[in-house]
Amino acid sequence: MNSEGGILNNRRETVLILDFGSQYTQLIARRCREEGVYSRVESWDWPLADIKKLDPVGIILSGGPNSVYEEGAPVRWDDLVGLGVPVLGICYGLQVMMLREGGVIEAAHSREYGRAKVTIQAESRLFHGVDAEQPVWMSHGDHTTRLADGWKQLAISDSGIIAAVEDARRNFYGVQFHPEVTHTPAGDKILRNFLYDICCAKGGWSMRSYSDEAIEQIALSLGDNGVICALSGGVDSSVAATLVHKVAGDRLRCVFVNNGVLRKNEASEVESIFRPRFKDSLITIDASDDFFADLAGISDPEQKRKKIGGRFITVFEAEAKRFKDAKFLVQGTIYPDVIESSSSKGPAKIIKSHHNVGGLPEKLGLKLIEPLRDLFKDEVRQLGRELGLPESMLMRHPFPGPGLAVRIIGEVTRDAVKILQEADAIFIEELREAGWYPHVSQAFAVLLPVKSVGVMGDNRTYEQVIALRSVDTRDFMTADFSPLPHDLLAKVSSRIANTVRGVNRVVYDVTSKPPATVEWE
Ligand code: XMP
């Protein structure tokens, strides 16, 4: 296992998804795994030699935003034909296939986007067990107007376009709609037909098999060497460390750094979850004095991030050097991180701006172990469950590397952190109590440097403001504020204003992202 290959190897039955830039590519990968077949996404131009090495049971060509005739549009088909592997082209994937086979693709008069109905016109293994009339999800400009020789039309949409095709002799199939989205109710069945009836997959892939394979691969990579891990207490690093600990035992050193800007009781919670599991492998370092010293007098958000990232590396490096046997560093990189930082993934790529410990492995001369590289977030949680990690930890909202420092507007002091920790803990406790916590994506409190006038008993107060933030989002690139009920907000507000010293006013942030961001800094 290494940073290039994750834990993928040739032994595992895999369906290969070639990505032409669709926003739904990851969804195709998810659906295949849910059906019990491991899937792997690669860029549309992934070398043929690598495809042969992977030896996939089937190939899916994703959709994409281009038109096949556009200059520079990604087109790849010819070298896949001779592989003898079944292929399913979805939307743009179908158009690429059809174009290179000799069919005709044309621009529609208007883009077809959203719900549509298709009628299945011919028997096909792809539609086995699927009703003749189907609601589907369409999202395309171009479509096929003439089929290539040897191809057969399987379905038509209510606007009269060719909706599905096959060349059953060669096991090539194409759909103009998106079977991977939930708006295509028969999509699961269609993908299952492709995977099992057409690709003849055996299936049976599950998180348990992932865990077993990962453990085997980690053992092979590590040998007798030592390995270190920066444990943040977040889901990804916790699951990665737990997996590696199964193999490495006390050859693993998990370093948890208390930077002073953690949530209330966070350090003790990490201790109570991981000490019984990791025993002496867990090393906790309280470096909060150093972090606060670095942060003194600093108000600029980017400066705060730089200071915290820099100090973290210094602390971690010193600890790593004490552990002379260490040749590897575990990182909880997950699949969306890999996709986001890749530059060849076309227009669906997302720019990630937060790298907390970038450059660490190079600096320390360590090789990377990234056992979660192939997994989506909820698959990581599933794996964590397999490994016996507590639900409370697995379902926790994300927390930024620079911690409360980017939630204290202005200078970060110990006093400010204390106030914010208390207010934040009340908010989270009430969200949990009301059953809302698992239904929002991320919730937290922010301490503002603004003072406002209040009244307590007969006395005038002049204290700080707490802003509550709760957002709903799928990918954190865009977000909406959560529609929390008024009585819940009222309860949180009253508890914070009445019990947190230094705060006399609470406001709720009702801004979406964009134009705001999730964090205030
Ligand atoms: P923004 O504020 O950019 O946040 O809308 C999106 C998500 O990223 C998290 N975030 C960070 N995570 N280091 C991190 O590890 C950072 O510097 C950082 N800044 C924001 C934020 O909590 C949200 O989940």
Coordinates of C-alpha atoms and ligand atoms in Angstrom, one line a residue:
M1 CA 0.0 0.0 0.0
N2 CA 1.3 3.4 -0.8
S3 CA 0.1 6.9 -1.7
E4 CA -0.3 5.9 -5.3
G5 CA -2.2 2.7 -5.1
G6 CA -4.3 2.7 -1.9
I7 CA -5.0 -0.9 -1.0
L8 CA -6.1 -1.8 -4.5
N9 CA -4.7 -4.9 -6.0
N10 CA -5.6 -7.3 -8.8
R11 CA -7.1 -10.0 -6.6
R12 CA -10.2 -8.0 -5.9
E13 CA -13.1 -8.1 -8.3
T14 CA -13.4 -4.5 -9.5
V15 CA -15.5 -2.5 -11.9
L16 CA -13.6 0.4 -13.4
I17 CA -15.3 3.7 -13.8
L18 CA -13.6 6.0 -16.3
D19 CA -14.4 9.6 -15.4
F20 CA -15.3 12.1 -18.1
G21 CA -16.0 14.8 -15.6
S22 CA -19.6 14.2 -14.5
Q23 CA -20.8 15.5 -11.2
Y24 CA -22.3 12.1 -10.6
T25 CA -19.1 10.0 -11.1
Q26 CA -18.6 9.3 -7.4
L27 CA -22.2 8.3 -7.2
I28 CA -21.7 5.6 -9.8
A29 CA -18.9 4.3 -7.7
R30 CA -21.1 4.3 -4.6
R31 CA -23.9 2.5 -6.2
C32 CA -21.6 -0.3 -7.5
R33 CA -20.2 -0.8 -4.0
E34 CA -23.7 -0.8 -2.5
E35 CA -24.5 -3.6 -4.9
G36 CA -21.5 -5.6 -3.6
V37 CA -19.0 -5.0 -6.3
Y38 CA -15.9 -2.9 -5.6
S39 CA -15.5 0.1 -7.9
R40 CA -12.6 2.3 -8.7
V41 CA -12.7 5.7 -10.5
E42 CA -9.9 6.7 -12.8
S43 CA -9.6 9.6 -15.2
W44 CA -10.9 8.9 -18.7
D45 CA -7.4 8.7 -20.1
W46 CA -6.1 6.2 -17.6
P47 CA -3.4 4.1 -19.4
L48 CA -4.5 0.9 -21.1
A49 CA -1.6 -1.0 -19.5
D50 CA -3.0 -0.1 -16.1
I51 CA -6.5 -1.2 -17.1
K52 CA -5.1 -4.5 -18.2
K53 CA -3.3 -4.9 -15.0
L54 CA -6.4 -4.1 -13.0
D55 CA -8.3 -6.6 -15.1
P56 CA -11.8 -5.2 -14.3
V57 CA -15.0 -7.3 -14.6
G58 CA -16.6 -4.3 -16.4
I59 CA -16.0 -0.7 -17.4
I60 CA -18.5 2.2 -16.9
L61 CA -17.9 5.4 -18.9
S62 CA -19.3 8.3 -16.8
G63 CA -21.2 11.3 -18.0
G64 CA -19.4 14.6 -18.6
P65 CA -20.1 18.2 -19.3
N66 CA -18.6 18.4 -22.8
S67 CA -20.0 17.9 -26.2
V68 CA -18.2 15.1 -28.1
Y69 CA -17.5 17.5 -31.0
E70 CA -16.0 20.3 -28.9
E71 CA -12.3 20.9 -29.4
G72 CA -10.3 19.2 -26.7
A73 CA -13.4 17.2 -25.5
P74 CA -12.2 13.9 -23.8
V75 CA -12.8 11.1 -26.2
R76 CA -11.7 7.5 -25.6
W77 CA -13.1 4.3 -26.9
D78 CA -11.0 2.6 -29.6
D79 CA -8.5 1.0 -27.3
L80 CA -11.2 -0.3 -24.9
V81 CA -13.0 -2.3 -27.6
G82 CA -10.5 -5.1 -27.8
L83 CA -10.3 -5.8 -24.1
G84 CA -13.3 -8.1 -24.1
V85 CA -14.7 -6.4 -21.1
P86 CA -18.4 -5.4 -20.9
V87 CA -18.9 -1.6 -21.0
L88 CA -21.7 0.6 -19.9
G89 CA -21.7 4.2 -21.2
I90 CA -23.7 6.7 -19.3
C91 CA -24.9 9.9 -21.0
Y92 CA -21.7 11.5 -22.4
G93 CA -20.0 8.1 -22.0
L94 CA -22.7 6.6 -24.4
Q95 CA -22.1 9.5 -26.9
V96 CA -18.4 8.9 -26.9
M97 CA -18.9 5.2 -27.6
M98 CA -21.5 5.8 -30.3
L99 CA -19.4 8.5 -32.0
R100 CA -16.3 6.3 -32.3
E101 CA -18.4 3.4 -33.4
G102 CA -19.7 5.4 -36.3
G103 CA -23.0 6.7 -35.1
V104 CA -24.2 10.3 -35.2
I105 CA -24.5 12.6 -32.2
E106 CA -26.4 15.9 -32.5
A107 CA -27.1 18.8 -30.3
A108 CA -30.7 18.8 -29.1
H109 CA -32.9 21.9 -29.8
S110 CA -32.9 22.5 -26.1
R111 CA -31.0 20.8 -23.2
E112 CA -33.0 18.0 -21.6
Y113 CA -32.5 18.4 -17.9
G114 CA -34.4 16.8 -15.1
R115 CA -37.2 14.2 -14.9
A116 CA -38.2 12.4 -18.0
K117 CA -40.0 9.2 -19.0
V118 CA -38.6 6.4 -21.0
T119 CA -40.3 3.5 -22.7
I120 CA -38.3 0.3 -23.1
Q121 CA -38.8 -1.0 -26.6
A122 CA -36.8 -4.2 -26.8
E123 CA -35.8 -7.1 -24.6
S124 CA -32.3 -6.7 -23.1
R125 CA -30.3 -8.1 -20.2
L126 CA -29.8 -4.5 -19.1
F127 CA -33.5 -4.0 -18.4
H128 CA -34.3 -7.5 -17.1
G129 CA -37.1 -7.1 -14.5
V130 CA -37.6 -3.4 -15.2
D131 CA -41.1 -2.1 -16.1
A132 CA -41.5 -0.9 -19.6
E133 CA -42.3 2.7 -18.6
Q134 CA -39.7 4.3 -16.4
P135 CA -39.2 7.7 -14.8
V136 CA -35.5 8.7 -15.3
W137 CA -33.2 11.6 -14.7
M138 CA -31.7 13.3 -17.8
S139 CA -29.0 15.9 -18.0
H140 CA -27.6 16.4 -21.5
G141 CA -27.4 18.7 -24.5
D142 CA -26.4 16.2 -27.2
H143 CA -27.9 12.9 -28.0
T144 CA -27.7 10.0 -30.5
T145 CA -29.6 10.5 -33.7
R146 CA -28.3 7.6 -35.7
L147 CA -27.0 4.3 -34.3
A148 CA -23.7 2.8 -35.5
D149 CA -23.9 -0.5 -37.4
G150 CA -24.6 -3.5 -35.2
W151 CA -26.2 -1.5 -32.4
K152 CA -29.8 -1.8 -31.3
Q153 CA -32.1 0.8 -29.8
L154 CA -33.6 -0.4 -26.5
A155 CA -35.5 2.6 -25.2
I156 CA -36.9 6.0 -26.2
S157 CA -37.7 9.0 -24.1
D158 CA -41.0 10.9 -24.1
S159 CA -39.3 13.7 -26.0
G160 CA -38.4 11.1 -28.7
I161 CA -34.7 10.7 -28.2
I162 CA -32.8 7.4 -28.1
A163 CA -32.5 6.6 -24.4
A164 CA -30.7 3.2 -24.4
V165 CA -28.7 1.1 -26.8
E166 CA -26.8 -2.2 -26.9
D167 CA -24.4 -4.2 -28.9
A168 CA -25.2 -7.4 -27.0
R169 CA -22.8 -9.5 -29.0
R170 CA -19.9 -7.5 -27.6
N171 CA -21.5 -6.7 -24.3
F172 CA -21.6 -3.0 -24.9
Y173 CA -24.4 -1.0 -23.5
G174 CA -25.3 2.7 -23.2
V175 CA -28.0 4.8 -21.5
Q176 CA -28.7 8.4 -22.1
F177 CA -30.2 8.9 -18.6
H178 CA -28.5 8.6 -15.2
P179 CA -29.2 5.3 -13.5
E180 CA -26.9 6.3 -10.6
V181 CA -29.2 9.1 -9.2
T182 CA -32.1 8.4 -6.9
H183 CA -34.5 10.2 -9.4
T184 CA -34.1 7.1 -11.6
P185 CA -35.9 4.6 -9.4
A186 CA -35.0 1.6 -11.5
G187 CA -31.4 2.7 -11.6
D188 CA -30.2 0.3 -9.0
K189 CA -31.8 -2.6 -10.8
I190 CA -30.2 -1.5 -14.1
L191 CA -26.8 -1.3 -12.5
R192 CA -27.3 -4.6 -10.8
N193 CA -28.2 -6.2 -14.2
F194 CA -25.1 -4.7 -15.7
L195 CA -22.8 -5.9 -12.9
Y196 CA -24.2 -9.4 -12.3
D197 CA -25.9 -10.5 -15.6
I198 CA -23.6 -8.7 -18.0
C199 CA -20.3 -8.5 -16.2
C200 CA -21.0 -11.8 -14.4
A201 CA -19.6 -10.3 -11.1
K202 CA -19.6 -12.6 -8.1
G203 CA -20.2 -9.7 -5.7
G204 CA -19.9 -10.1 -2.0
W205 CA -17.8 -7.0 -1.5
S206 CA -18.4 -5.5 1.9
M207 CA -16.7 -3.3 4.5
R208 CA -15.7 -6.5 6.3
S209 CA -13.8 -7.7 3.3
Y210 CA -12.3 -4.3 2.9
S211 CA -11.1 -4.4 6.4
D212 CA -9.6 -7.9 6.1
E213 CA -7.8 -6.9 2.8
A214 CA -6.6 -3.6 4.2
I215 CA -5.1 -5.4 7.3
E216 CA -3.3 -7.9 5.0
Q217 CA -2.0 -5.1 2.8
I218 CA -0.8 -2.9 5.7
A219 CA 1.0 -5.9 7.2
L220 CA 2.8 -6.5 3.8
S221 CA 3.8 -2.8 3.5
L222 CA 4.9 -2.3 7.1
G223 CA 7.1 -5.3 7.6
D224 CA 8.7 -5.0 11.0
N225 CA 9.0 -1.2 10.8
G226 CA 7.5 1.3 13.1
V227 CA 4.7 3.7 12.1
I228 CA 3.5 7.0 13.4
C229 CA 0.1 8.7 13.2
A230 CA -1.1 12.2 13.9
L231 CA -4.4 11.4 15.8
S232 CA -6.8 14.4 15.7
G233 CA -9.8 12.7 17.3
G234 CA -11.7 13.2 14.0
V235 CA -13.3 10.2 12.2
D236 CA -10.7 9.7 9.5
S237 CA -7.5 9.7 11.5
S238 CA -9.2 7.6 14.3
V239 CA -10.4 4.9 11.9
A240 CA -7.0 4.9 10.0
A241 CA -5.1 4.6 13.2
T242 CA -7.3 1.9 14.6
L243 CA -6.9 -0.2 11.4
V244 CA -3.1 0.2 11.5
H245 CA -3.0 -0.6 15.2
K246 CA -4.6 -4.0 14.4
V247 CA -1.4 -4.8 12.4
A248 CA 1.3 -2.8 14.1
G249 CA 0.3 -3.0 17.8
D250 CA 3.0 -1.3 19.9
R251 CA 5.0 -0.5 16.8
L252 CA 2.4 2.3 16.2
R253 CA 2.8 5.6 17.9
C254 CA -0.3 7.8 17.8
V255 CA 0.5 11.4 18.6
F256 CA -2.4 13.5 19.8
V257 CA -1.5 17.2 20.2
N258 CA -3.5 19.4 22.5
N259 CA -3.2 22.8 20.8
G260 CA -5.4 24.5 23.4
V261 CA -8.1 25.4 20.8
L262 CA -10.0 22.1 21.0
R263 CA -13.7 21.7 21.9
K264 CA -14.6 21.3 25.5
N265 CA -13.3 18.0 27.0
E266 CA -12.0 16.9 23.7
A267 CA -8.5 15.9 25.0
S268 CA -10.0 13.8 27.8
E269 CA -12.5 12.2 25.4
V270 CA -9.7 11.2 23.0
E271 CA -7.8 9.8 26.0
S272 CA -10.8 7.8 27.2
I273 CA -11.6 6.3 23.8
F274 CA -8.1 5.5 22.7
R275 CA -6.1 4.8 25.9
P276 CA -7.9 1.4 26.4
R277 CA -7.3 0.5 22.8
F278 CA -3.9 1.9 22.1
K279 CA -2.3 1.7 25.6
D280 CA 1.3 3.0 25.3
S281 CA 0.9 3.6 21.6
L282 CA -1.1 6.7 22.4
I283 CA 1.1 9.7 23.1
T284 CA -0.7 12.9 24.2
I285 CA 1.2 16.1 24.2
D286 CA -0.1 19.3 25.8
A287 CA 1.5 22.0 23.7
S288 CA -1.2 24.6 24.4
D289 CA 1.3 27.1 26.0
D290 CA 3.3 27.1 22.8
F291 CA 0.3 27.5 20.6
F292 CA -1.1 30.4 22.7
A293 CA 2.3 32.1 22.6
D294 CA 2.4 31.8 18.8
L295 CA -1.2 33.2 18.6
A296 CA -0.6 36.2 20.9
G297 CA -1.5 39.5 19.2
I298 CA -2.7 37.8 16.0
S299 CA -6.1 38.5 14.5
D300 CA -5.7 37.7 10.8
P301 CA -7.4 34.3 10.0
E302 CA -4.7 33.1 7.6
Q303 CA -2.0 34.0 10.0
K304 CA -3.7 32.0 12.7
R305 CA -3.9 29.0 10.3
K306 CA -0.2 29.4 9.5
K307 CA 0.9 29.7 13.1
I308 CA -1.1 26.6 14.2
G309 CA 0.0 24.5 11.2
G310 CA 3.6 25.5 11.7
R311 CA 3.6 24.8 15.4
F312 CA 1.9 21.5 14.9
I313 CA 4.6 20.3 12.6
T314 CA 7.3 21.4 15.0
V315 CA 5.7 19.5 17.9
F316 CA 4.9 16.4 15.8
E317 CA 8.4 16.4 14.2
A318 CA 10.1 16.4 17.6
E319 CA 8.0 13.5 18.7
A320 CA 8.5 11.5 15.5
K321 CA 12.3 11.9 15.8
R322 CA 12.2 10.2 19.2
F323 CA 10.7 7.2 17.6
K324 CA 13.7 5.9 15.6
D325 CA 12.1 2.8 14.1
A326 CA 9.4 4.8 12.4
K327 CA 9.5 4.5 8.6
F328 CA 5.8 5.1 7.9
L329 CA 3.3 7.8 8.5
V330 CA -0.5 6.9 8.6
Q331 CA -2.8 9.5 7.1
G332 CA -6.6 9.4 7.1
T333 CA -6.9 10.7 3.5
I334 CA -10.2 9.6 2.1
Y335 CA -11.4 9.2 -1.5
P336 CA -13.0 12.7 -1.9
D337 CA -9.6 14.2 -0.8
V338 CA -7.9 12.2 -3.5
I339 CA -10.4 13.4 -6.1
E340 CA -10.3 17.0 -4.9
S341 CA -6.6 17.2 -5.1
S342 CA -6.3 15.6 -8.5
S343 CA -5.8 18.0 -11.4
S344 CA -7.1 15.8 -14.3
K345 CA -10.6 15.1 -13.1
G346 CA -12.3 17.6 -15.4
P347 CA -14.8 20.2 -14.4
A348 CA -16.3 18.2 -11.5
K349 CA -13.2 18.8 -9.5
I350 CA -13.5 20.8 -6.3
I351 CA -10.8 23.0 -5.0
K352 CA -9.7 22.2 -1.5
S353 CA -8.2 24.9 0.5
H354 CA -7.4 23.5 3.9
H355 CA -4.2 21.5 4.2
N356 CA -3.2 21.3 7.8
V357 CA -0.1 19.2 7.7
G358 CA 0.9 19.3 4.1
G359 CA 4.6 18.4 3.4
L360 CA 5.0 16.5 6.7
P361 CA 6.0 13.1 5.2
E362 CA 8.6 14.6 2.9
K363 CA 10.1 16.6 5.7
L364 CA 10.3 13.5 8.0
G365 CA 11.5 11.1 5.3
L366 CA 8.6 8.8 6.0
K367 CA 6.5 6.8 3.6
L368 CA 2.8 7.3 3.6
I369 CA 0.2 4.7 4.5
E370 CA -3.3 5.8 3.6
P371 CA -5.6 2.9 4.3
L372 CA -8.8 4.9 3.6
R373 CA -7.9 6.3 0.2
D374 CA -10.5 4.3 -1.5
L375 CA -13.4 5.1 0.8
F376 CA -16.2 7.6 1.0
K377 CA -17.0 9.3 4.3
D378 CA -19.9 7.1 5.2
E379 CA -17.9 4.0 4.3
V380 CA -15.2 5.2 6.7
R381 CA -17.8 5.4 9.4
Q382 CA -19.0 1.9 8.5
L383 CA -15.4 0.6 8.7
G384 CA -15.1 2.4 12.1
R385 CA -18.1 0.4 13.2
E386 CA -16.6 -2.8 12.0
L387 CA -13.5 -1.9 14.1
G388 CA -15.7 -1.2 17.2
L389 CA -15.2 2.5 17.5
P390 CA -18.0 4.3 19.4
E391 CA -20.9 5.8 17.5
S392 CA -20.6 9.1 19.2
M393 CA -17.1 9.5 17.7
L394 CA -18.0 8.2 14.3
M395 CA -21.0 10.5 13.8
R396 CA -19.3 13.6 15.0
H397 CA -19.4 16.8 13.0
P398 CA -16.2 17.8 11.3
F399 CA -13.9 20.1 13.1
P400 CA -11.2 22.3 11.5
G401 CA -7.6 21.7 12.1
P402 CA -7.1 25.3 13.5
G403 CA -9.9 24.6 15.8
L404 CA -11.6 27.3 17.9
A405 CA -8.9 29.7 16.8
V406 CA -10.9 30.3 13.6
R407 CA -14.1 30.7 15.6
I408 CA -12.8 33.4 17.9
I409 CA -12.9 36.5 15.8
G410 CA -9.9 38.7 16.8
E411 CA -7.1 37.6 19.1
V412 CA -7.2 34.1 20.6
T413 CA -6.7 34.0 24.3
R414 CA -7.2 31.3 26.9
D415 CA -10.1 33.3 28.4
A416 CA -11.8 33.6 25.0
V417 CA -11.3 29.9 24.3
K418 CA -13.0 29.0 27.7
I419 CA -16.0 31.2 26.9
L420 CA -16.4 29.7 23.5
Q421 CA -15.9 26.1 24.7
E422 CA -18.8 26.6 27.2
A423 CA -21.1 28.1 24.7
D424 CA -20.3 25.6 22.0
A425 CA -20.8 22.7 24.4
I426 CA -24.3 24.0 25.4
F427 CA -25.3 24.3 21.8
I428 CA -24.2 20.8 20.9
E429 CA -25.7 19.3 24.0
E430 CA -29.1 20.9 23.2
L431 CA -28.9 19.8 19.6
R432 CA -28.3 16.2 20.7
E433 CA -31.0 16.4 23.3
A434 CA -33.5 17.6 20.7
G435 CA -32.4 14.9 18.2
W436 CA -31.2 17.5 15.7
Y437 CA -27.5 16.7 15.9
P438 CA -27.3 13.9 13.4
H439 CA -29.6 15.8 11.0
V440 CA -27.3 18.8 10.5
S441 CA -24.0 18.7 8.8
Q442 CA -22.0 20.9 11.1
A443 CA -22.9 23.0 14.1
F444 CA -20.8 25.2 16.4
A445 CA -20.6 28.5 18.2
V446 CA -18.5 31.5 17.3
L447 CA -17.3 34.2 19.7
L448 CA -17.5 37.7 18.3
P449 CA -15.3 40.6 19.5
V450 CA -18.3 42.8 19.7
K451 CA -19.7 44.0 23.0
S452 CA -23.3 44.8 23.5
V453 CA -25.4 46.2 26.3
G454 CA -27.7 43.9 28.3
V455 CA -29.5 43.8 31.6
M456 CA -29.2 41.2 34.3
G457 CA -31.3 41.6 37.4
D458 CA -31.1 45.3 38.0
N459 CA -27.6 45.6 36.5
R460 CA -26.5 46.8 33.1
T461 CA -24.1 44.4 31.4
Y462 CA -21.7 45.1 28.6
E463 CA -20.5 41.7 27.3
Q464 CA -19.7 39.7 24.2
V465 CA -21.9 38.1 21.5
I466 CA -22.0 34.5 20.6
A467 CA -23.1 33.6 17.1
L468 CA -24.6 30.1 16.5
R469 CA -23.9 28.5 13.2
S470 CA -25.5 25.3 11.9
V471 CA -25.4 24.2 8.3
D472 CA -26.7 21.5 6.0
T473 CA -24.6 20.4 3.1
R474 CA -23.6 17.5 1.0
D475 CA -20.0 18.4 0.3
F476 CA -19.2 21.5 2.3
M477 CA -18.6 23.4 -0.9
T478 CA -22.0 24.9 -0.8
A479 CA -24.2 25.0 2.3
D480 CA -27.5 26.3 3.7
F481 CA -28.2 27.3 7.2
S482 CA -30.2 24.7 9.1
P483 CA -33.8 25.5 9.8
L484 CA -33.6 24.9 13.5
P485 CA -36.8 25.3 15.4
H486 CA -37.3 28.5 17.3
D487 CA -37.9 26.9 20.7
L488 CA -34.6 25.0 20.3
L489 CA -32.8 28.2 19.5
A490 CA -34.5 30.0 22.4
K491 CA -33.4 27.3 24.8
V492 CA -29.8 27.4 23.6
S493 CA -29.8 31.2 23.7
S494 CA -31.2 31.4 27.2
R495 CA -28.8 28.8 28.6
I496 CA -25.8 30.5 27.0
A497 CA -26.7 34.1 28.0
N498 CA -27.6 33.0 31.5
T499 CA -24.7 30.7 32.3
V500 CA -21.7 31.6 30.2
R501 CA -19.8 34.4 31.9
G502 CA -18.9 37.1 29.5
V503 CA -21.8 36.6 27.1
N504 CA -25.1 38.5 27.2
R505 CA -26.3 38.1 23.6
V506 CA -26.8 35.2 21.2
V507 CA -27.5 35.4 17.5
Y508 CA -28.2 32.8 14.8
D509 CA -26.3 32.9 11.5
V510 CA -28.8 32.7 8.6
T511 CA -26.3 33.0 5.8
S512 CA -25.7 30.3 3.1
K513 CA -22.4 29.4 1.5
P514 CA -21.9 31.2 -0.8
P515 CA -21.8 34.1 -0.2
A516 CA -20.5 33.3 3.3
T517 CA -18.4 30.3 4.2
V518 CA -19.2 27.7 6.9
E519 CA -16.6 29.0 9.3
W520 CA -16.4 32.7 10.1
E521 CA -12.7 32.8 9.4
Ligands
XMP1 P1 -15.5 26.8 4.9 O1 -15.4 27.7 6.1 O2 -14.3 26.8 4.0 O3 -15.5 25.3 5.5 O4 -16.8 26.9 4.2 C1 -15.8 24.1 4.9 C2 -15.4 23.0 5.8 O5 -14.0 23.0 6.0 C3 -13.7 23.1 7.4 N1 -12.5 24.0 7.5 C4 -11.3 23.5 7.8 N2 -10.8 22.3 8.0 N3 -8.6 23.2 8.3 C5 -9.5 22.1 8.3 O6 -9.1 21.0 8.5 C6 -9.0 24.4 8.1 O7 -8.2 25.4 8.1 C7 -10.4 24.6 7.8 N4 -11.2 25.7 7.5 C8 -12.5 25.3 7.4 C9 -14.9 23.7 8.0 O8 -15.0 23.3 9.4 C10 -16.0 23.0 7.2 O9 -16.3 21.7 7.6

